[in-house]
Amino acid sequence: MNKFIARAVLGVAVLGVTGCASIMSGKEQQISVNSNVRGATVLINGAEVGKTPFIGKVSKPKNGEGNVITLRADGYDEKTVAVETTIEPTFWVNILTGGPFGSTTDYSSGAMYKLGDGNFNIDLTKSGK
């Protein structure tokens, strides 16, 4: 019985010190970017991550601000859209359960944020229109 109690206390302590969002959803998020132009270059915050249709993991923002997706394709105008950033629901679990250390871990790692619903449809227009 003492081993069980010791393990339970250790488990609660570990959960209290680590971030729930960090554990549950991590520092990356899978997103998909689709366009009316197949093979358009996809950039996240200026860094090229692939071509449309794109499905892959991208780093979550550490500050929750300034996230943009840009599409580029020959013969089309470049288009940049702001990404709505929300807070992961698991982040609030840390606050409610009294986990200030876990909450700060989630905040500092960016795991507390979520990039919209993760599905982005961006249409490009032909150059010169």
CSV table of C-alpha atoms in Angstrom, one decimal:
chain,number,residue,atom,x,y,z
A,1,MET,CA,0.0,0.0,0.0
A,2,ASN,CA,2.9,2.4,0.8
A,3,LYS,CA,4.3,1.8,-2.7
A,4,PHE,CA,1.0,2.7,-4.2
A,5,ILE,CA,0.7,5.9,-2.2
A,6,ALA,CA,4.3,6.9,-3.0
A,7,ARG,CA,3.7,6.3,-6.8
A,8,ALA,CA,0.4,8.3,-6.7
A,9,VAL,CA,2.1,11.2,-4.9
A,10,LEU,CA,5.0,11.1,-7.4
A,11,GLY,CA,2.6,11.0,-10.3
A,12,VAL,CA,0.7,14.1,-9.0
A,13,ALA,CA,3.9,15.9,-8.4
A,14,VAL,CA,5.2,15.2,-11.9
A,15,LEU,CA,1.9,16.4,-13.4
A,16,GLY,CA,2.0,19.5,-11.2
A,17,VAL,CA,5.4,20.5,-12.4
A,18,THR,CA,5.0,19.7,-16.1
A,19,GLY,CA,2.7,21.5,-18.5
A,20,CYS,CA,-0.5,19.7,-19.5
A,21,ALA,CA,-0.6,21.3,-22.9
A,22,SER,CA,3.1,20.5,-23.4
A,23,ILE,CA,2.4,16.9,-22.7
A,24,MET,CA,-1.0,16.6,-24.4
A,25,SER,CA,-0.5,18.7,-27.5
A,26,GLY,CA,3.2,19.5,-27.7
A,27,LYS,CA,5.1,22.3,-29.2
A,28,GLU,CA,4.0,21.5,-32.8
A,29,GLN,CA,0.7,21.3,-34.5
A,30,GLN,CA,-0.4,19.4,-37.6
A,31,ILE,CA,-1.9,21.8,-40.1
A,32,SER,CA,-3.2,21.5,-43.7
A,33,VAL,CA,-2.9,24.3,-46.3
A,34,ASN,CA,-4.9,23.9,-49.5
A,35,SER,CA,-5.2,26.3,-52.5
A,36,ASN,CA,-6.8,26.6,-55.9
A,37,VAL,CA,-3.2,26.3,-57.2
A,38,ARG,CA,-1.6,22.9,-56.8
A,39,GLY,CA,2.1,23.1,-56.0
A,40,ALA,CA,2.1,26.7,-54.6
A,41,THR,CA,4.9,27.3,-52.1
A,42,VAL,CA,3.8,27.4,-48.5
A,43,LEU,CA,5.6,29.6,-46.0
A,44,ILE,CA,4.9,29.8,-42.3
A,45,ASN,CA,6.3,33.1,-40.8
A,46,GLY,CA,8.6,33.4,-43.7
A,47,ALA,CA,10.0,29.9,-43.6
A,48,GLU,CA,9.2,27.5,-46.5
A,49,VAL,CA,7.6,24.4,-45.2
A,50,GLY,CA,6.2,22.7,-48.4
A,51,LYS,CA,3.9,22.9,-51.4
A,52,THR,CA,0.1,22.8,-51.7
A,53,PRO,CA,-1.7,20.6,-50.8
A,54,PHE,CA,0.4,20.7,-47.6
A,55,ILE,CA,-0.1,18.6,-44.5
A,56,GLY,CA,2.5,18.6,-41.9
A,57,LYS,CA,3.6,19.7,-38.4
A,58,VAL,CA,4.7,23.2,-37.7
A,59,SER,CA,6.0,24.8,-34.6
A,60,LYS,CA,3.5,26.7,-32.5
A,61,PRO,CA,4.2,30.3,-31.8
A,62,LYS,CA,6.0,31.1,-28.5
A,63,ASN,CA,4.3,34.4,-28.1
A,64,GLY,CA,0.9,33.7,-29.8
A,65,GLU,CA,1.3,36.6,-32.2
A,66,GLY,CA,2.4,37.4,-35.6
A,67,ASN,CA,1.7,34.0,-37.3
A,68,VAL,CA,1.2,34.2,-41.0
A,69,ILE,CA,0.8,31.8,-43.9
A,70,THR,CA,2.1,33.0,-47.3
A,71,LEU,CA,1.4,31.3,-50.6
A,72,ARG,CA,3.6,31.9,-53.7
A,73,ALA,CA,3.2,30.5,-57.2
A,74,ASP,CA,4.5,31.6,-60.6
A,75,GLY,CA,1.9,33.7,-62.5
A,76,TYR,CA,-0.1,34.4,-59.3
A,77,ASP,CA,-0.1,37.2,-56.8
A,78,GLU,CA,1.5,36.3,-53.5
A,79,LYS,CA,-1.1,36.0,-50.7
A,80,THR,CA,-0.4,36.3,-47.0
A,81,VAL,CA,-3.1,35.6,-44.3
A,82,ALA,CA,-2.9,36.1,-40.6
A,83,VAL,CA,-3.5,32.9,-38.5
A,84,GLU,CA,-5.8,33.1,-35.6
A,85,THR,CA,-4.1,31.9,-32.5
A,86,THR,CA,-6.2,30.5,-29.7
A,87,ILE,CA,-5.3,29.0,-26.3
A,88,GLU,CA,-5.3,25.2,-26.0
A,89,PRO,CA,-8.1,24.1,-23.6
A,90,THR,CA,-5.6,21.9,-21.7
A,91,PHE,CA,-3.7,25.0,-20.6
A,92,TRP,CA,-6.7,26.0,-18.5
A,93,VAL,CA,-6.5,22.7,-16.7
A,94,ASN,CA,-3.2,23.7,-15.3
A,95,ILE,CA,-4.6,27.0,-14.0
A,96,LEU,CA,-7.7,25.3,-12.4
A,97,THR,CA,-5.7,22.5,-10.8
A,98,GLY,CA,-3.2,24.8,-9.2
A,99,GLY,CA,-0.3,24.1,-11.5
A,100,PRO,CA,1.5,27.3,-11.9
A,101,PHE,CA,4.7,25.6,-12.9
A,102,GLY,CA,2.9,23.6,-15.6
A,103,SER,CA,1.2,26.8,-16.8
A,104,THR,CA,4.5,28.6,-17.1
A,105,THR,CA,6.0,25.6,-19.0
A,106,ASP,CA,3.1,25.7,-21.4
A,107,TYR,CA,3.5,29.5,-21.8
A,108,SER,CA,7.3,29.5,-22.3
A,109,SER,CA,7.3,26.6,-24.8
A,110,GLY,CA,4.4,27.8,-26.9
A,111,ALA,CA,2.4,24.7,-26.2
A,112,MET,CA,-0.4,26.7,-24.7
A,113,TYR,CA,-1.3,28.1,-28.2
A,114,LYS,CA,-3.3,26.5,-31.1
A,115,LEU,CA,-3.2,27.7,-34.7
A,116,GLY,CA,-6.9,28.0,-35.5
A,117,ASP,CA,-8.5,24.7,-36.4
A,118,GLY,CA,-5.4,23.7,-38.4
A,119,ASN,CA,-7.1,23.8,-41.8
A,120,PHE,CA,-6.4,26.7,-44.1
A,121,ASN,CA,-7.8,27.2,-47.6
A,122,ILE,CA,-6.1,30.1,-49.4
A,123,ASP,CA,-7.1,31.0,-53.0
A,124,LEU,CA,-4.6,32.8,-55.2
A,125,THR,CA,-5.5,35.2,-58.0
A,126,LYS,CA,-3.7,35.4,-61.4
A,127,SER,CA,-1.1,38.2,-61.7
A,128,GLY,CA,-2.3,41.3,-63.5
A,129,LYS,CA,-5.9,41.1,-62.5
